[in-house]
Amino acid sequence: QSRFGLRTRAACEGYGGAFLRLSEAASFGAMGQEVCIKCKKNVEKTDCVSSLYIIEYEISVSEKRKAAFIIKTTPMQDPFAARYEAGARQPLAAHLAAVAQYARQCCRIASLCEAAWLAGILHDAGKYRDGVQEYLRRAAADRESVRRGEEDHSTAGGRIAEALLRKSVLSQLLQTAIYMHHGLQDCLPMDTGLPLLERRAGKELALEQIEARLSANFERGALSEAAEQARAAFEEFCGALSRLAEEEGADHAIPLSFYLGLAARTLTSLLVDADRSDAAAFAMKSALPEEEDDAAARGRWERCIERLEALLMGLPRGGALARLRGAISERCKAAAERPGRLFRFYSPTGSGKTLGALRFALEHARRNGLRQIFYIAPSIRSSSRTPIRSAKRSGTARTCSSITATY
């Protein structure tokens, strides 16, 4: 099984990849090398205009024979664009595949990984429509000549998701994420009262044309297989939540609808993050970040701790208040060694709570193999934000409006 979710030879070929024996795959060179499957030359040297190129191959065992799936992103002469940036065109199929892979990579809820991948493949399917392609070309030539939002490119993906997962809760969650990946919308507007999904269902689209062009890179049978995997995983997710509610009892159970709302927000966040990240990577001519392993995460925390400790060493140490702040900070650091998941820290204003809590959080994250820390604080007057500004200078924090998110 590759990170693209391809489990069978048919599914691999449906995505436009090639199924080769391991001995054949080895001739393509190192993992990640981009080469033409037809002539086996590097993409920059090949003269083939319609062959495929690969981004990775993964080893699988099938019928007791070693084999490799060769996965491609897009034909070299893909005529459809996801965007234009400084005169360069990003192939649409490459963008869809990259967003799908990155959304799945970032998903920390196993039961939603396949759904996140499917949302990534479908989110920009509407860009296969001629009108959207013309809009992108006009925007690239003169941004003043177009009006943002004049061409709808999200409805098609949601309609395809509904066709794959007809009349299911998962279909509704996917449609919502796809329709909102360029901005939140009212699910039930005050002016018309017509639900979002019904409004999109009534739109006129060249859906057959879009599906035909999408299937040139992502075959319908392979998408159906991915949809069934996503459906099965999501049903397990809902079943686990229902069992949890039964165990908690009627008086304490959290409604399933609450968790479904969180799932909708999670899928939307994953899709928006992956879409923006791939767009930024294309603009900066860089690769999307690789998934961080435990050792890399631990090293990151250790570097953050070193910077924070250096910052603390530079703070004033004379006087009773400075000694009190130092003692509180040391207790915060020591608390990170304690087992448990919930901690409460009370301390008066001016006692160094911000940096003390950050010191605890970094140590706790390093010791327990965590990936992120979210530090949430209310909007306060500028004169009281000195500790937060100090944390930013230490390289461990960034401020987003009224929230300081520390990583």
Short mmCIF file of C-alpha atoms in Angstrom, two decimals:
data_model
loop_
_atom_site.label_atom_id
_atom_site.label_comp_id
_atom_site.label_asym_id
_atom_site.label_seq_id
_atom_site.Cartn_x
_atom_site.Cartn_y
_atom_site.Cartn_z
CA GLN A 1 0.00 0.00 0.00
CA SER A 2 1.48 3.31 -1.00
CA ARG A 3 0.86 6.67 0.59
CA PHE A 4 -1.52 7.30 -2.29
CA GLY A 5 -3.73 4.48 -0.99
CA LEU A 6 -3.26 2.18 -3.98
CA ARG A 7 -3.59 -1.44 -2.94
CA THR A 8 -4.02 -3.27 -6.23
CA ARG A 9 -2.43 -3.35 -9.64
CA ALA A 10 -5.71 -2.18 -11.20
CA ALA A 11 -5.94 0.77 -8.82
CA CYS A 12 -2.34 1.75 -9.53
CA GLU A 13 -2.85 1.69 -13.26
CA GLY A 14 -6.13 3.54 -12.79
CA TYR A 15 -4.17 6.44 -11.36
CA GLY A 16 -1.93 6.44 -14.41
CA GLY A 17 0.94 4.69 -12.68
CA ALA A 18 2.82 1.64 -13.91
CA PHE A 19 3.09 -1.74 -12.19
CA LEU A 20 6.58 -3.23 -12.55
CA ARG A 21 8.62 -6.03 -11.05
CA LEU A 22 11.14 -4.89 -8.47
CA SER A 23 14.06 -5.62 -10.80
CA GLU A 24 12.51 -3.33 -13.41
CA ALA A 25 11.77 -0.60 -10.89
CA ALA A 26 15.38 -0.54 -9.71
CA SER A 27 16.47 0.64 -13.15
CA PHE A 28 14.61 3.90 -12.61
CA GLY A 29 17.13 5.04 -10.03
CA ALA A 30 16.71 6.47 -6.56
CA MET A 31 13.43 6.96 -4.77
CA GLY A 32 11.91 10.29 -5.76
CA GLN A 33 13.92 10.71 -8.95
CA GLU A 34 11.70 12.08 -11.68
CA VAL A 35 12.09 9.99 -14.80
CA CYS A 36 10.07 9.15 -17.88
CA ILE A 37 8.51 5.70 -17.60
CA LYS A 38 8.73 5.27 -21.36
CA CYS A 39 12.40 6.01 -22.07
CA LYS A 40 13.79 5.95 -18.48
CA LYS A 41 15.50 9.31 -18.91
CA ASN A 42 15.41 12.14 -16.42
CA VAL A 43 12.44 14.44 -17.09
CA GLU A 44 14.76 17.29 -18.02
CA LYS A 45 16.47 15.17 -20.70
CA THR A 46 13.65 13.14 -22.21
CA ASP A 47 12.12 14.04 -25.57
CA CYS A 48 8.85 12.25 -24.81
CA VAL A 49 5.94 14.68 -24.74
CA SER A 50 3.15 12.51 -23.39
CA SER A 51 4.84 9.96 -21.13
CA LEU A 52 4.43 9.96 -17.41
CA TYR A 53 6.97 10.73 -14.77
CA ILE A 54 7.15 9.32 -11.26
CA ILE A 55 7.66 10.94 -7.90
CA GLU A 56 8.19 7.80 -5.85
CA TYR A 57 7.97 4.07 -5.82
CA GLU A 58 7.15 1.83 -2.89
CA ILE A 59 7.79 -1.85 -2.41
CA SER A 60 4.86 -4.17 -1.89
CA VAL A 61 4.41 -7.91 -1.67
CA SER A 62 1.68 -9.34 -3.86
CA GLU A 63 1.06 -13.01 -4.59
CA LYS A 64 4.43 -13.84 -2.96
CA ARG A 65 6.29 -11.76 -5.53
CA LYS A 66 8.07 -8.51 -4.81
CA ALA A 67 6.85 -5.67 -6.97
CA ALA A 68 6.89 -1.90 -7.06
CA PHE A 69 4.18 0.63 -7.73
CA ILE A 70 5.43 3.47 -9.89
CA ILE A 71 3.30 6.49 -9.10
CA LYS A 72 3.14 9.54 -11.34
CA THR A 73 1.84 12.99 -10.69
CA THR A 74 0.81 14.13 -14.14
CA PRO A 75 1.52 13.80 -17.85
CA MET A 76 4.33 16.12 -18.92
CA GLN A 77 2.03 17.97 -21.29
CA ASP A 78 -0.99 18.27 -18.99
CA PRO A 79 -3.04 21.04 -20.64
CA PHE A 80 -4.98 22.00 -17.49
CA ALA A 81 -3.66 24.44 -14.92
CA ALA A 82 -4.23 24.70 -11.21
CA ARG A 83 -2.71 28.18 -11.18
CA TYR A 84 -0.18 30.43 -12.85
CA GLU A 85 2.61 31.99 -10.83
CA ALA A 86 5.18 34.37 -12.33
CA GLY A 87 4.55 32.91 -15.77
CA ALA A 88 4.84 29.30 -14.62
CA ARG A 89 1.88 26.91 -14.84
CA GLN A 90 1.18 24.32 -12.16
CA PRO A 91 -0.44 21.23 -13.70
CA LEU A 92 -3.83 20.61 -12.15
CA ALA A 93 -3.36 16.86 -11.67
CA ALA A 94 -0.08 17.47 -9.85
CA HIS A 95 -1.79 19.93 -7.51
CA LEU A 96 -4.67 17.55 -6.74
CA ALA A 97 -2.31 14.66 -6.00
CA ALA A 98 -0.04 16.81 -3.81
CA VAL A 99 -2.93 18.29 -1.80
CA ALA A 100 -4.46 14.84 -1.28
CA GLN A 101 -1.18 13.35 -0.10
CA TYR A 102 -0.37 16.25 2.22
CA ALA A 103 -3.88 16.34 3.74
CA ARG A 104 -3.61 12.65 4.54
CA GLN A 105 -0.08 13.08 5.89
CA CYS A 106 -1.20 15.83 8.29
CA CYS A 107 -4.32 13.99 9.48
CA ARG A 108 -3.86 12.63 13.01
CA ILE A 109 -7.23 10.83 13.11
CA ALA A 110 -6.74 7.49 11.38
CA SER A 111 -10.45 7.12 10.60
CA LEU A 112 -10.44 10.39 8.62
CA CYS A 113 -7.21 9.91 6.63
CA GLU A 114 -8.90 8.40 3.57
CA ALA A 115 -11.60 11.07 3.62
CA ALA A 116 -8.92 13.78 3.77
CA TRP A 117 -7.18 12.23 0.77
CA LEU A 118 -10.43 12.10 -1.21
CA ALA A 119 -11.20 15.74 -0.38
CA GLY A 120 -7.78 16.70 -1.72
CA ILE A 121 -8.30 14.88 -5.02
CA LEU A 122 -11.74 16.43 -5.59
CA HIS A 123 -11.43 19.94 -4.17
CA ASP A 124 -10.33 21.64 -7.42
CA ALA A 125 -11.98 19.25 -9.89
CA GLY A 126 -14.03 22.18 -11.17
CA LYS A 127 -10.88 23.67 -12.66
CA TYR A 128 -11.15 21.09 -15.44
CA ARG A 129 -14.01 23.20 -16.82
CA ASP A 130 -13.15 25.38 -19.83
CA GLY A 131 -14.59 28.52 -18.22
CA VAL A 132 -12.31 28.21 -15.19
CA GLN A 133 -9.24 27.58 -17.35
CA GLU A 134 -10.01 30.71 -19.35
CA TYR A 135 -10.48 32.66 -16.09
CA LEU A 136 -7.04 31.50 -14.84
CA ARG A 137 -5.39 32.54 -18.10
CA ARG A 138 -7.02 35.98 -18.00
CA ALA A 139 -6.05 36.42 -14.36
CA ALA A 140 -2.44 35.50 -15.14
CA ALA A 141 -2.33 38.07 -17.94
CA ASP A 142 -4.11 40.86 -16.05
CA ARG A 143 -5.53 40.43 -12.55
CA GLU A 144 -7.61 43.57 -12.95
CA SER A 145 -9.53 41.94 -15.81
CA VAL A 146 -11.19 39.33 -13.57
CA ARG A 147 -13.41 39.41 -10.53
CA ARG A 148 -12.55 37.05 -7.71
CA GLY A 149 -15.14 34.29 -7.47
CA GLU A 150 -16.72 34.88 -10.87
CA GLU A 151 -16.03 31.24 -11.82
CA ASP A 152 -17.12 28.42 -9.49
CA HIS A 153 -14.50 25.67 -9.24
CA SER A 154 -15.55 23.92 -6.02
CA THR A 155 -19.10 22.74 -6.74
CA ALA A 156 -18.00 20.02 -9.19
CA GLY A 157 -15.80 18.31 -6.59
CA GLY A 158 -18.60 18.29 -4.05
CA ARG A 159 -21.06 16.87 -6.58
CA ILE A 160 -18.60 14.08 -7.46
CA ALA A 161 -18.16 13.33 -3.74
CA GLU A 162 -21.95 13.02 -3.42
CA ALA A 163 -22.05 10.63 -6.38
CA LEU A 164 -19.31 8.48 -4.83
CA LEU A 165 -20.84 8.48 -1.32
CA ARG A 166 -24.49 9.01 -2.12
CA LYS A 167 -26.73 10.33 0.68
CA SER A 168 -24.24 9.67 3.48
CA VAL A 169 -23.03 11.80 6.38
CA LEU A 170 -19.46 11.50 5.10
CA SER A 171 -20.58 12.88 1.74
CA GLN A 172 -22.03 15.93 3.50
CA LEU A 173 -18.80 16.48 5.45
CA LEU A 174 -16.69 16.22 2.29
CA GLN A 175 -18.97 18.56 0.34
CA THR A 176 -18.84 21.10 3.15
CA ALA A 177 -15.02 20.99 3.26
CA ILE A 178 -14.71 21.30 -0.52
CA TYR A 179 -17.23 24.14 -0.80
CA MET A 180 -15.49 26.08 1.97
CA HIS A 181 -11.84 25.60 1.06
CA HIS A 182 -11.67 29.22 -0.15
CA GLY A 183 -13.66 30.68 2.72
CA LEU A 184 -16.42 29.82 5.18
CA GLN A 185 -20.03 30.12 4.05
CA ASP A 186 -23.39 30.04 5.80
CA CYS A 187 -24.77 26.51 5.75
CA LEU A 188 -28.23 28.05 6.17
CA PRO A 189 -28.32 31.68 4.91
CA MET A 190 -30.83 34.12 6.36
CA ASP A 191 -31.88 35.55 2.98
CA THR A 192 -32.99 32.40 1.13
CA GLY A 193 -33.07 29.75 3.84
CA LEU A 194 -31.85 27.23 1.26
CA PRO A 195 -29.17 24.91 2.73
CA LEU A 196 -25.68 25.12 1.24
CA LEU A 197 -25.68 21.59 -0.19
CA GLU A 198 -29.06 22.13 -1.87
CA ARG A 199 -27.89 25.42 -3.38
CA ARG A 200 -24.83 23.71 -4.88
CA ALA A 201 -26.87 20.71 -6.05
CA GLY A 202 -28.98 23.01 -8.22
CA LYS A 203 -26.08 24.62 -10.07
CA GLU A 204 -25.65 23.98 -13.78
CA LEU A 205 -22.25 22.45 -14.52
CA ALA A 206 -20.45 20.72 -17.36
CA LEU A 207 -20.08 17.78 -14.99
CA GLU A 208 -19.59 15.11 -17.65
CA GLN A 209 -16.72 17.04 -19.19
CA ILE A 210 -15.14 17.60 -15.78
CA GLU A 211 -15.41 13.94 -14.77
CA ALA A 212 -13.94 12.79 -18.10
CA ARG A 213 -10.92 15.05 -17.69
CA LEU A 214 -10.48 14.12 -14.03
CA SER A 215 -10.57 10.41 -14.89
CA ALA A 216 -7.64 10.83 -17.30
CA ASN A 217 -5.45 11.08 -14.21
CA PHE A 218 -7.66 9.66 -11.45
CA GLU A 219 -9.74 6.79 -12.82
CA ARG A 220 -13.33 6.60 -11.54
CA GLY A 221 -12.93 3.00 -10.37
CA ALA A 222 -9.93 3.94 -8.25
CA LEU A 223 -11.82 6.89 -6.75
CA SER A 224 -14.74 4.57 -5.97
CA GLU A 225 -12.36 2.22 -4.20
CA ALA A 226 -10.92 5.13 -2.19
CA ALA A 227 -14.44 6.31 -1.34
CA GLU A 228 -15.41 2.89 0.00
CA GLN A 229 -12.29 2.80 2.15
CA ALA A 230 -13.13 6.26 3.47
CA ARG A 231 -16.73 5.20 4.15
CA ALA A 232 -15.70 2.06 6.05
CA ALA A 233 -13.18 3.97 8.18
CA PHE A 234 -15.72 6.70 8.93
CA GLU A 235 -18.35 4.16 9.98
CA GLU A 236 -15.82 2.69 12.43
CA PHE A 237 -15.23 6.22 13.71
CA CYS A 238 -18.94 6.81 14.31
CA GLY A 239 -19.33 3.37 15.89
CA ALA A 240 -16.53 4.06 18.36
CA LEU A 241 -18.13 7.38 19.33
CA SER A 242 -21.51 5.71 19.85
CA ARG A 243 -19.93 3.10 22.11
CA LEU A 244 -18.21 5.84 24.05
CA ALA A 245 -21.52 7.61 24.58
CA GLU A 246 -23.09 4.38 25.89
CA GLU A 247 -20.25 3.89 28.36
CA GLU A 248 -20.57 7.44 29.68
CA GLY A 249 -24.31 7.12 30.22
CA ALA A 250 -27.16 9.39 29.19
CA ASP A 251 -26.39 12.02 31.82
CA HIS A 252 -22.80 12.62 30.68
CA ALA A 253 -22.72 11.57 27.03
CA ILE A 254 -21.66 14.10 24.41
CA PRO A 255 -24.00 13.96 21.38
CA LEU A 256 -22.64 12.35 18.21
CA SER A 257 -23.56 15.52 16.33
CA PHE A 258 -20.95 17.42 18.34
CA TYR A 259 -18.19 15.05 17.21
CA LEU A 260 -19.44 15.17 13.63
CA GLY A 261 -19.13 18.95 13.77
CA LEU A 262 -15.52 18.54 14.92
CA ALA A 263 -14.92 16.07 12.07
CA ALA A 264 -16.28 18.60 9.57
CA ARG A 265 -13.96 21.28 10.92
CA THR A 266 -11.02 18.88 10.90
CA LEU A 267 -11.52 17.90 7.26
CA THR A 268 -11.96 21.54 6.25
CA SER A 269 -8.81 22.56 8.12
CA LEU A 270 -6.78 19.74 6.58
CA LEU A 271 -7.93 20.65 3.08
CA VAL A 272 -7.36 24.39 3.47
CA ASP A 273 -3.91 23.84 4.98
CA ALA A 274 -2.85 21.38 2.27
CA ASP A 275 -4.21 23.58 -0.54
CA ARG A 276 -2.47 26.73 0.71
CA SER A 277 0.74 24.86 1.49
CA ASP A 278 0.99 23.39 -1.99
CA ALA A 279 0.24 26.76 -3.59
CA ALA A 280 2.99 28.35 -1.49
CA ALA A 281 5.43 25.55 -2.32
CA PHE A 282 4.79 26.04 -6.03
CA ALA A 283 5.23 29.81 -5.78
CA MET A 284 8.49 29.45 -3.85
CA LYS A 285 9.69 26.51 -5.99
CA SER A 286 10.08 24.35 -2.90
CA ALA A 287 8.79 20.97 -1.76
CA LEU A 288 6.00 20.35 0.72
CA PRO A 289 7.31 19.51 4.21
CA GLU A 290 8.00 15.85 4.89
CA GLU A 291 6.22 14.13 7.75
CA GLU A 292 8.21 14.65 10.93
CA ASP A 293 9.36 11.50 12.75
CA ASP A 294 9.84 11.18 16.53
CA ALA A 295 13.57 11.91 16.40
CA ALA A 296 13.07 15.09 14.36
CA ALA A 297 10.31 16.29 16.68
CA ARG A 298 12.48 15.65 19.73
CA GLY A 299 15.35 17.57 18.14
CA ARG A 300 13.03 20.49 17.40
CA TRP A 301 11.86 20.65 21.02
CA GLU A 302 15.46 20.48 22.24
CA ARG A 303 16.41 23.46 20.06
CA CYS A 304 13.41 25.41 21.34
CA ILE A 305 14.34 24.55 24.93
CA GLU A 306 17.92 25.73 24.36
CA ARG A 307 16.68 29.07 23.02
CA LEU A 308 14.20 29.52 25.86
CA GLU A 309 16.79 28.62 28.51
CA ALA A 310 19.20 31.16 26.98
CA LEU A 311 16.45 33.78 27.12
CA LEU A 312 15.71 32.99 30.78
CA MET A 313 19.41 33.21 31.69
CA GLY A 314 19.43 36.76 30.37
CA LEU A 315 16.56 37.96 32.57
CA PRO A 316 17.28 40.08 35.69
CA ARG A 317 18.09 37.96 38.76
CA GLY A 318 18.36 40.51 41.54
CA GLY A 319 15.56 41.27 43.98
CA ALA A 320 12.82 39.28 45.70
CA LEU A 321 10.43 39.33 42.74
CA ALA A 322 13.07 37.96 40.34
CA ARG A 323 13.88 35.16 42.81
CA LEU A 324 10.17 34.32 43.15
CA ARG A 325 9.77 34.20 39.37
CA GLY A 326 12.80 31.94 39.13
CA ALA A 327 11.42 29.54 41.74
CA ILE A 328 8.06 29.35 39.97
CA SER A 329 9.80 28.72 36.64
CA GLU A 330 11.85 25.87 38.15
CA ARG A 331 8.69 24.28 39.57
CA CYS A 332 7.09 24.48 36.11
CA LYS A 333 10.07 22.71 34.58
CA ALA A 334 10.00 20.02 37.27
CA ALA A 335 6.26 19.47 36.76
CA ALA A 336 6.97 18.27 33.22
CA GLU A 337 8.44 15.09 34.70
CA ARG A 338 5.14 14.14 36.32
CA PRO A 339 2.82 11.68 34.57
CA GLY A 340 -0.65 12.75 33.50
CA ARG A 341 -2.50 14.60 30.78
CA LEU A 342 -4.21 17.45 32.64
CA PHE A 343 -2.32 20.07 34.66
CA ARG A 344 -3.51 23.27 36.31
CA PHE A 345 -1.17 26.17 37.05
CA TYR A 346 -2.25 29.06 39.32
CA SER A 347 0.01 32.05 39.82
CA PRO A 348 -0.59 35.80 40.32
CA THR A 349 -0.10 38.49 37.70
CA GLY A 350 3.53 39.38 37.15
CA SER A 351 4.90 36.09 38.47
CA GLY A 352 6.13 34.83 35.10
CA LYS A 353 3.21 32.54 34.20
CA THR A 354 3.70 32.86 30.43
CA LEU A 355 7.32 31.79 30.29
CA GLY A 356 6.83 29.30 33.12
CA ALA A 357 3.98 27.60 31.29
CA LEU A 358 6.01 27.61 28.06
CA ARG A 359 8.94 26.03 29.88
CA PHE A 360 6.66 23.28 31.19
CA ALA A 361 5.04 22.74 27.79
CA LEU A 362 8.32 22.38 25.91
CA GLU A 363 9.72 19.88 28.42
CA HIS A 364 6.44 17.95 28.51
CA ALA A 365 6.28 17.80 24.70
CA ARG A 366 9.87 16.59 24.44
CA ARG A 367 9.44 13.89 27.08
CA ASN A 368 6.15 12.58 25.68
CA GLY A 369 6.85 12.69 21.94
CA LEU A 370 4.24 15.36 21.19
CA ARG A 371 4.15 17.27 17.93
CA GLN A 372 2.57 20.64 18.74
CA ILE A 373 1.89 23.07 21.56
CA PHE A 374 -0.94 25.59 21.38
CA TYR A 375 -0.59 28.52 23.76
CA ILE A 376 -3.87 30.44 23.89
CA ALA A 377 -4.08 33.78 25.67
CA PRO A 378 -6.73 36.53 25.74
CA SER A 379 -6.22 39.85 24.03
CA ILE A 380 -4.52 42.08 26.60
CA ARG A 381 -3.01 45.54 26.56
CA SER A 382 0.30 45.89 24.79
CA SER A 383 2.24 46.76 27.98
CA SER A 384 1.33 43.35 29.43
CA ARG A 385 2.55 41.36 26.45
CA THR A 386 6.28 41.58 27.21
CA PRO A 387 6.59 37.85 28.10
CA ILE A 388 4.84 36.87 24.86
CA ARG A 389 7.13 39.13 22.84
CA SER A 390 10.08 37.54 24.63
CA ALA A 391 8.85 34.08 23.65
CA LYS A 392 8.57 35.22 20.04
CA ARG A 393 12.15 36.52 20.14
CA SER A 394 13.30 33.15 21.46
CA GLY A 395 12.00 31.55 18.26
CA THR A 396 9.31 29.43 19.91
CA ALA A 397 6.15 31.43 19.25
CA ARG A 398 4.20 33.36 16.68
CA THR A 399 1.16 35.56 17.34
CA CYS A 400 -2.07 35.20 15.35
CA SER A 401 -4.47 38.07 16.21
CA SER A 402 -5.57 37.38 19.80
CA ILE A 403 -4.02 33.91 19.97
CA THR A 404 -0.40 33.04 20.47
CA ALA A 405 0.25 29.61 18.95
CA THR A 406 3.53 28.11 20.15
CA TYR A 407 5.15 25.29 18.16
#
